[in-house]
PDB file of C-alpha atoms in Angstrom:
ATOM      1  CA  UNK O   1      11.662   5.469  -6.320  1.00 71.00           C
ATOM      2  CA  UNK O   2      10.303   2.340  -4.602  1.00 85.00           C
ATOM      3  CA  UNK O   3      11.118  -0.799  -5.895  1.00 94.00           C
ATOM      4  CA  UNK O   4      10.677  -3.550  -3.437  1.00 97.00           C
ATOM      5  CA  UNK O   5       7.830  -3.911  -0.367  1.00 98.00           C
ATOM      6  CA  UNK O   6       6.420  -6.124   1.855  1.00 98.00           C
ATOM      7  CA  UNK O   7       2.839  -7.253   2.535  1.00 98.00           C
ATOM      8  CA  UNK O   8       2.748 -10.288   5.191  1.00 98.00           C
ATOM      9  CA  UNK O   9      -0.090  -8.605   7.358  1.00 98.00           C
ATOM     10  CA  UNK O  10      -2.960 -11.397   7.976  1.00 98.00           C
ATOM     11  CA  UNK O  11      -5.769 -11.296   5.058  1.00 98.00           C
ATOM     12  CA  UNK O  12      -8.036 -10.714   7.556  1.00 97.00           C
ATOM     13  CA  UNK O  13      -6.598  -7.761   9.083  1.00 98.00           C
ATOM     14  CA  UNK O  14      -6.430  -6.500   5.400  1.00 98.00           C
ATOM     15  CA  UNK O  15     -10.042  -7.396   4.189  1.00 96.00           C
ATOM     16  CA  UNK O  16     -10.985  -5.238   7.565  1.00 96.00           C
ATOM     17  CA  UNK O  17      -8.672  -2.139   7.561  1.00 96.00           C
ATOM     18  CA  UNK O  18      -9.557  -1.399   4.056  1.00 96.00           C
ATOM     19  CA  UNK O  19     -13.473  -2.586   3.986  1.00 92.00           C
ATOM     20  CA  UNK O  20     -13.209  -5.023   1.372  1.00 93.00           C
ATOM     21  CA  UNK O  21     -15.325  -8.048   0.605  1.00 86.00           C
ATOM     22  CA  UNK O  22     -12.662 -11.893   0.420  1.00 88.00           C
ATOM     23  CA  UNK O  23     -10.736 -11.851  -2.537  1.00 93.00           C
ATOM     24  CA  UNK O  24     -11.603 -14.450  -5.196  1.00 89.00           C
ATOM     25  CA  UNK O  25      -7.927 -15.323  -5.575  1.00 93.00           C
ATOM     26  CA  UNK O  26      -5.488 -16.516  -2.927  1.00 95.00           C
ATOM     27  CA  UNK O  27      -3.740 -14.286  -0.436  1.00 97.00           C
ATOM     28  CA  UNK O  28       0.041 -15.015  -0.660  1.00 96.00           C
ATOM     29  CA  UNK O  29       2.178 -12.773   2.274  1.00 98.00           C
ATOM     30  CA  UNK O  30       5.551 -11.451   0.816  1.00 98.00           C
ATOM     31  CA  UNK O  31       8.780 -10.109   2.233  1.00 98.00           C
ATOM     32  CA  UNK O  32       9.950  -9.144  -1.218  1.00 98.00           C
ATOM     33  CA  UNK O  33       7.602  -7.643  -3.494  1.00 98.00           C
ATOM     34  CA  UNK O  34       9.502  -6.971  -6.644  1.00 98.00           C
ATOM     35  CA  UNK O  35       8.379  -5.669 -10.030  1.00 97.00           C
ATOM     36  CA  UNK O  36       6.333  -7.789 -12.607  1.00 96.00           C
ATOM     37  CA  UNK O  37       4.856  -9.954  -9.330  1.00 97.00           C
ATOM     38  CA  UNK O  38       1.365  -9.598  -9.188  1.00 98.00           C
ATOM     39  CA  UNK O  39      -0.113  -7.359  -5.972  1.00 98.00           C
ATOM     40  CA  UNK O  40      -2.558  -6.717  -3.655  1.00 98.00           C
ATOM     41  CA  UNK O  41      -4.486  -3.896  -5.381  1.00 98.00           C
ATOM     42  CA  UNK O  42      -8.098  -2.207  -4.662  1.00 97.00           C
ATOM     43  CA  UNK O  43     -10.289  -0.929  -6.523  1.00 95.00           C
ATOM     44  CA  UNK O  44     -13.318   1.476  -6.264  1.00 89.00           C
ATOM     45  CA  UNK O  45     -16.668  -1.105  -5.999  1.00 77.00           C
ATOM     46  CA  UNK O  46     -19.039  -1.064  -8.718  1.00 70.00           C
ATOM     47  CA  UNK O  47     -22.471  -2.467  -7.271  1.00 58.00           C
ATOM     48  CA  UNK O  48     -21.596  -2.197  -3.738  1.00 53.00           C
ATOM     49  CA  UNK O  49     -19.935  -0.129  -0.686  1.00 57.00           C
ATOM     50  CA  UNK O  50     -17.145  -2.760  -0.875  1.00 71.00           C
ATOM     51  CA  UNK O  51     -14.371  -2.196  -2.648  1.00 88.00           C
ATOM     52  CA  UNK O  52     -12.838  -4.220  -4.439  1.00 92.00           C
ATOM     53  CA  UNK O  53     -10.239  -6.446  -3.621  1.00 95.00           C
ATOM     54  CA  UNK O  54      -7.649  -7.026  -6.999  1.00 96.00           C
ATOM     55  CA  UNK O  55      -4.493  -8.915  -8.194  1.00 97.00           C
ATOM     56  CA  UNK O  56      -2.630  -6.781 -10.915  1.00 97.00           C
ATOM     57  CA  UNK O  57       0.964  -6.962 -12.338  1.00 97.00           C
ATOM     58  CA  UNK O  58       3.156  -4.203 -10.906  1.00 98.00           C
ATOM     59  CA  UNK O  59       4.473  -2.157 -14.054  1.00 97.00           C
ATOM     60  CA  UNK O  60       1.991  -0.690 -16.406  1.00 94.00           C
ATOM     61  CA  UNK O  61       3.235  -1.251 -20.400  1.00 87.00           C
ATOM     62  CA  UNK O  62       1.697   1.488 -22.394  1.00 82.00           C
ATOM     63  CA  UNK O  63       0.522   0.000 -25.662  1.00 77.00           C
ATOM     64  CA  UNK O  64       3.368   2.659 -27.439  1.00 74.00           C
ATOM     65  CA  UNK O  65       6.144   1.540 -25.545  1.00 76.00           C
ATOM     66  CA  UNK O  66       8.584  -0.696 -27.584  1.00 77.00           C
ATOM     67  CA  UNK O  67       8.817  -4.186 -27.005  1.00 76.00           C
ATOM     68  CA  UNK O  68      11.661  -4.882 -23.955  1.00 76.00           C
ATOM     69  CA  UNK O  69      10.870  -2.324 -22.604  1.00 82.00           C
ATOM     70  CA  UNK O  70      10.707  -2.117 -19.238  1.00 90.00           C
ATOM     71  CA  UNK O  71       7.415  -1.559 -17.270  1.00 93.00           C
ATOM     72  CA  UNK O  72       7.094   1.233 -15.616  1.00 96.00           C
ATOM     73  CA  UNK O  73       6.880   0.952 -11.631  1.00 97.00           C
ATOM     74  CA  UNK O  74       7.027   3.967 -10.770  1.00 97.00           C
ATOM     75  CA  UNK O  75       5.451   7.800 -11.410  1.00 97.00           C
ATOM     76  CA  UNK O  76       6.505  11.004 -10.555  1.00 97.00           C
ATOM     77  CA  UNK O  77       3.395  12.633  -8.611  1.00 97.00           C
ATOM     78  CA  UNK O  78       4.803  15.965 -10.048  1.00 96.00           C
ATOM     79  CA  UNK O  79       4.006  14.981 -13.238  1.00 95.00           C
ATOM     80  CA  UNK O  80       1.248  12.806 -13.826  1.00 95.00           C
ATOM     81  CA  UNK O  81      -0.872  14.579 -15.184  1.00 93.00           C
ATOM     82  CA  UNK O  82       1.845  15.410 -18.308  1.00 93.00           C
ATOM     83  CA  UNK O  83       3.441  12.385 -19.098  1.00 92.00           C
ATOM     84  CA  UNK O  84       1.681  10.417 -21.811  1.00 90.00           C
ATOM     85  CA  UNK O  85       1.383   7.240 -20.221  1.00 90.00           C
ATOM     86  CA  UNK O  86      -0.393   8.074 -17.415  1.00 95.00           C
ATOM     87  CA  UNK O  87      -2.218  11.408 -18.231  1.00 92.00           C
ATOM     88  CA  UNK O  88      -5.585   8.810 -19.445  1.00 92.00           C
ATOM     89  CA  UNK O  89      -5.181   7.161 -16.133  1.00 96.00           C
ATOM     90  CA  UNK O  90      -4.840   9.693 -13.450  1.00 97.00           C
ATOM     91  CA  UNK O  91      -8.935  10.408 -13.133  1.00 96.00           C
ATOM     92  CA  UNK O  92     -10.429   6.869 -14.288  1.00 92.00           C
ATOM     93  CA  UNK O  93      -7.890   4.339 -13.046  1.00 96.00           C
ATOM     94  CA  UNK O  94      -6.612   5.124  -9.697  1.00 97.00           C
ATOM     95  CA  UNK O  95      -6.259   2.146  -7.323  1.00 98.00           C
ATOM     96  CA  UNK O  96      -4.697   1.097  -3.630  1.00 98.00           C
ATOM     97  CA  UNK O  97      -1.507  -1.024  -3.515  1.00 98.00           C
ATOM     98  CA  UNK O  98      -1.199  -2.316  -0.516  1.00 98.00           C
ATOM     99  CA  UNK O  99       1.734  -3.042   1.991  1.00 98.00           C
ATOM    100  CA  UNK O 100       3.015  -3.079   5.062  1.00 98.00           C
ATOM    101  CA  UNK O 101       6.343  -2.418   4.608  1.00 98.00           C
ATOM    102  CA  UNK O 102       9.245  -0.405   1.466  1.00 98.00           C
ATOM    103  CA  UNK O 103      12.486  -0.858   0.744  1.00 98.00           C
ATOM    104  CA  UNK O 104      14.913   1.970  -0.233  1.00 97.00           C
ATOM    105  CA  UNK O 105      18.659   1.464  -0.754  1.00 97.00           C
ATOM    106  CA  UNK O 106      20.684   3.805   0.953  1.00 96.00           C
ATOM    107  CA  UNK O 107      24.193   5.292  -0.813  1.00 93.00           C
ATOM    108  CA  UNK O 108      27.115   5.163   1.211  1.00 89.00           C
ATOM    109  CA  UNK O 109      31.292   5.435   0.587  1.00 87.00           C
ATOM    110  CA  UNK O 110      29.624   4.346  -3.278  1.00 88.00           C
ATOM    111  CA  UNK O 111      27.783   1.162  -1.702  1.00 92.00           C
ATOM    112  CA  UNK O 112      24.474   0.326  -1.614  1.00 95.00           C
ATOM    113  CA  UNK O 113      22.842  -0.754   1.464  1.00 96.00           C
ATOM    114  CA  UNK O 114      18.854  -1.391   1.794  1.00 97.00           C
ATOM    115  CA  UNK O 115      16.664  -0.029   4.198  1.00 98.00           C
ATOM    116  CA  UNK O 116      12.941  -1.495   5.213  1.00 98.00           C
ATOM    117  CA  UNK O 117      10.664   1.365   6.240  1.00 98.00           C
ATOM    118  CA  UNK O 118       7.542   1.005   8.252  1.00 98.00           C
ATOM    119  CA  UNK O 119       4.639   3.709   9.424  1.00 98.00           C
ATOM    120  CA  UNK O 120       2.750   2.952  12.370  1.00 96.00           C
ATOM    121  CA  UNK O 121       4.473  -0.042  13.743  1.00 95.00           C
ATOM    122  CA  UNK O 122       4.161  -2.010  10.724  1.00 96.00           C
ATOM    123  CA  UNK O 123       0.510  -1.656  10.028  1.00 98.00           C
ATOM    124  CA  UNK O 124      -0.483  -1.809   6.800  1.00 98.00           C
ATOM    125  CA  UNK O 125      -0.830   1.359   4.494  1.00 98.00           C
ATOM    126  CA  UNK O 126      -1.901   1.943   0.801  1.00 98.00           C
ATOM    127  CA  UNK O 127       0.945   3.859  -1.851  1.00 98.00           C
ATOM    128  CA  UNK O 128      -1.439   5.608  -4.262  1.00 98.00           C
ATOM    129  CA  UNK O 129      -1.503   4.201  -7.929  1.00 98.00           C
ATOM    130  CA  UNK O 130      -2.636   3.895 -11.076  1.00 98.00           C
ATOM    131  CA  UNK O 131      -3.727   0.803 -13.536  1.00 97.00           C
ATOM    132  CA  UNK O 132      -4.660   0.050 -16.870  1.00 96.00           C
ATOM    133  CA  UNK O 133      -6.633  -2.900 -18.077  1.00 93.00           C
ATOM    134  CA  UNK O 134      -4.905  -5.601 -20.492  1.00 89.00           C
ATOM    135  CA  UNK O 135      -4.426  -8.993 -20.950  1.00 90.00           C
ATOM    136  CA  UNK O 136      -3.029  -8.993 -17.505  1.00 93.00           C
ATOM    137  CA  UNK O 137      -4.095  -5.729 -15.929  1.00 96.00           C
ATOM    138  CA  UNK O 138      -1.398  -3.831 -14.539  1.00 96.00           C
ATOM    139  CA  UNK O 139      -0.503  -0.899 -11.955  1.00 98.00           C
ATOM    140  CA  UNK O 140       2.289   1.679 -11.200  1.00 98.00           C
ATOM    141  CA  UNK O 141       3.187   2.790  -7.739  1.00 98.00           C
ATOM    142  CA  UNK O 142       3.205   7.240  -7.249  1.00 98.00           C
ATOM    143  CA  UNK O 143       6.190   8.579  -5.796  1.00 98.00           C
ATOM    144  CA  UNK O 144       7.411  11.849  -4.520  1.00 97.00           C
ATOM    145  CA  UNK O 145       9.891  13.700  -2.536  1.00 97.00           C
ATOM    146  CA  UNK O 146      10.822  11.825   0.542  1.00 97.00           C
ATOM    147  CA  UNK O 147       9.851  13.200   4.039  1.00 97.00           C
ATOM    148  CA  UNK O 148      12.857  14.818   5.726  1.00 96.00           C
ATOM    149  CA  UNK O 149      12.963  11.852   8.209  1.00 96.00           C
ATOM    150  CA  UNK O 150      13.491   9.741   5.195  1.00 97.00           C
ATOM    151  CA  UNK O 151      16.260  11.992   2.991  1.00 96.00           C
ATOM    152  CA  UNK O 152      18.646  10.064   4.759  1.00 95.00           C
ATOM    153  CA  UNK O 153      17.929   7.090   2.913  1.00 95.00           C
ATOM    154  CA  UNK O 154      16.292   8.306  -0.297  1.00 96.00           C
ATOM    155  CA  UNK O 155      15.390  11.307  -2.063  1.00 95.00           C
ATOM    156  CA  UNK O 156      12.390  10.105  -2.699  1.00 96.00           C
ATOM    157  CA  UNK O 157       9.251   8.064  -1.257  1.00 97.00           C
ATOM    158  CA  UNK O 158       6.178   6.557  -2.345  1.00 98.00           C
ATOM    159  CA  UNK O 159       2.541   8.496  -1.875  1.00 98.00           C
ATOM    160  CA  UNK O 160       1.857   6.818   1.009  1.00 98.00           C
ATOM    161  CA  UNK O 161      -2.195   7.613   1.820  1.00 98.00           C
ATOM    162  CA  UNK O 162      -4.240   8.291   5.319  1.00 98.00           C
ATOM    163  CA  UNK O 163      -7.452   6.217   5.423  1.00 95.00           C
ATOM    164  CA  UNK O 164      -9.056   9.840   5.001  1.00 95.00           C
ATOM    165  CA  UNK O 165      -7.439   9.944   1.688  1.00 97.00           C
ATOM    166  CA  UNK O 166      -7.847   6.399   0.301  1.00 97.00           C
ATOM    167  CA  UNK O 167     -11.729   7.015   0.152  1.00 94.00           C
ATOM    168  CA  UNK O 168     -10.663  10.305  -2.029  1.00 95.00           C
ATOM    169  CA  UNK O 169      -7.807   8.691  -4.285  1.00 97.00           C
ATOM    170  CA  UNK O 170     -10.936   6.142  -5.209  1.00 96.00           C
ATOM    171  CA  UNK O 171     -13.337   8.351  -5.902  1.00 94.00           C
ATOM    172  CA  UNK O 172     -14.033  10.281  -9.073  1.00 93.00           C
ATOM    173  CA  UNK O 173     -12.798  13.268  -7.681  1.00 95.00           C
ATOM    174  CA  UNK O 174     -10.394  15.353 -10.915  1.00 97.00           C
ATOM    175  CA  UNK O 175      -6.772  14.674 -10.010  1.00 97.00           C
ATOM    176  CA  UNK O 176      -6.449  18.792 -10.242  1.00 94.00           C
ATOM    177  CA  UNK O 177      -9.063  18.745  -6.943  1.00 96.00           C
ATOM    178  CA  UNK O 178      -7.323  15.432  -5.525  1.00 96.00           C
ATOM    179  CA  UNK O 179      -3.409  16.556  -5.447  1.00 94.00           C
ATOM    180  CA  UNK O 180      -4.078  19.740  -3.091  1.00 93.00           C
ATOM    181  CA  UNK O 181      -5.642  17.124  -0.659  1.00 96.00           C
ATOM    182  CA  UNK O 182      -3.016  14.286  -0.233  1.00 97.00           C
ATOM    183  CA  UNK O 183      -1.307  13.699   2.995  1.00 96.00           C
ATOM    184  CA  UNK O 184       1.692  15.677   4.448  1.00 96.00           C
ATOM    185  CA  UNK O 185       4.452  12.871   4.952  1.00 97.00           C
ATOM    186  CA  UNK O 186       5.847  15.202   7.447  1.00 96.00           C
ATOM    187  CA  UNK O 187       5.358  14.354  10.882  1.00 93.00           C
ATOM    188  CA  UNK O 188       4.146  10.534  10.143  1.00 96.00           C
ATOM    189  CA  UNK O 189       5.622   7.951  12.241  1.00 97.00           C
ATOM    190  CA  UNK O 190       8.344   6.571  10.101  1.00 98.00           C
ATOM    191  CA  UNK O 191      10.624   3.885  11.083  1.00 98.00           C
ATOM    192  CA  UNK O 192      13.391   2.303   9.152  1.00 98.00           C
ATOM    193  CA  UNK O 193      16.577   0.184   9.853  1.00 98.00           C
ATOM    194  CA  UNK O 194      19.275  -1.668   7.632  1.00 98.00           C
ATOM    195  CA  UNK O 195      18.168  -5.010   6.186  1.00 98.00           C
ATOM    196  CA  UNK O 196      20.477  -7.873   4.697  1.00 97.00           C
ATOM    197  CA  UNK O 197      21.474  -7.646   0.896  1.00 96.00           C
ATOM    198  CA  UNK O 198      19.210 -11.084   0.774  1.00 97.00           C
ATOM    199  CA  UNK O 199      16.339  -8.478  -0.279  1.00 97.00           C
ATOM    200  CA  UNK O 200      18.368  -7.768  -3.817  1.00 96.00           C
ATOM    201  CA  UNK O 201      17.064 -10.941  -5.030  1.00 97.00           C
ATOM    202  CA  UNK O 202      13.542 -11.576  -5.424  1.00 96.00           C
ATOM    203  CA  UNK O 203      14.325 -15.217  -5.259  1.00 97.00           C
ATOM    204  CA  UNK O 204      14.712 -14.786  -1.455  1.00 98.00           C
ATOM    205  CA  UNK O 205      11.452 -14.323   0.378  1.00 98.00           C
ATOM    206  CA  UNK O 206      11.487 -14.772   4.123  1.00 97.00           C
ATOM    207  CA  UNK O 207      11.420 -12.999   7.246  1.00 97.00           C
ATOM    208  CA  UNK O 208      15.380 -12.472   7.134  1.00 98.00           C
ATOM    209  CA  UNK O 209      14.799 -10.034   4.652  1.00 98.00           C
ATOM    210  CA  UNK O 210      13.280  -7.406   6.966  1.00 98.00           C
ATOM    211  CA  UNK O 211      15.406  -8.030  10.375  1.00 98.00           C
ATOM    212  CA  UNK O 212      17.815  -5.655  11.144  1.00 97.00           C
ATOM    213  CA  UNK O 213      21.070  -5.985  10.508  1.00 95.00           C
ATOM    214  CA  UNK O 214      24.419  -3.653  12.142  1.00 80.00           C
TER     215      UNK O 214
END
């Protein structure tokens, strides 16, 4: 699962890692992405070799889904191409949701403690998704089983992609070519350390919430 991330990384370190034209809307950094908020999404470019730079809600709503429900963050690589709500989405709607930074919370003696986990020194990355247009359109990140480096933490991780692989996730590629050709996680140069429980509540939003704490 992956329910919180960061994404403080300068706008213009984003706009050139990931070849996109300047968003429209205002870059706000964040230390504590949580569910609903909107995100920094891309999309595949229409009329140009740009891609597209996009704000969308983080939790898709299928139009079936009751009312109060909750939205769903998350989905299971394993099954995406099953499930109902995202089986329409997986070869049309695939997107980039950027970050630089995901928290996990790690079980121990029946306690929950969060972890922040960074690749690469804490240069930004893309999780794979998916999104569906709407009123406000929205996305969901793709998970799967966490690299052994990680099982420590979590059993599971978010689809984390390699530049390589971003160009592929956006292209119209079938998802049945696509999933043979993500990324190994294994072997990628995780980092992670315990955080402050400040991070439980999207209220707080600072810096503290990704120093380490003993």
């Amino acid at each position: 699962m992956c329910g919180r991330f960061t994404l403080y990384t300068p706008l213009d370190e984003i706009v050139e890692r990931f070849f996109l034209a300047e968003p429209s809307w205002e870059y706000t950094p964040s230390y504590n992405v949580a569910p609903t908020q909107m995100v920094f999404a891309v999309l595949p470019g229409e009329k140009s070799q740009l891609r597209t730079a996009a704000l969308l809600r983080w939790g898709l709503t299928p139009p079936w889904q009751k009312p109060g429900s909750r939205p769903l963050i998350n989905a299971r690589l394993e099954t995406l191409a099953e499930k109902p709500s995202f089986r329409n989405l997986v070869n049309a709607h695939r997107c980039l949701i950027i970050a630089d930074g995901f928290y996990e919370w790690q079980v121990e003696n029946g306690a929950k403690h969060p972890v922040y986990i960074t690749l690469d020194g804490g240069k930004p990355f893309a999780f794979a998704g998916l999104w569906q247009q709407g009123d406000v359109p929205s996305c969901t990140i793709i998970t799967q089983p966490a690299a052994r480096v990680l099982q420590d933490v979590h059993h599971r991780m978010p689809v984390i992609l390699t530049p390589e692989t971003e160009q592929l996730w956006l292209s119209p590629l079938p998802f049945g070519e696509l999933a043979a050709r993500l990324p190994d996680q294994e072997g990628r140069p995780f980092t992670y350390h315990r955080v402050s429980k400040l991070v439980n509540s999207p209220r707080n939003n600072s810096r503290e919430c990704i120093l380490p704490v003993s």
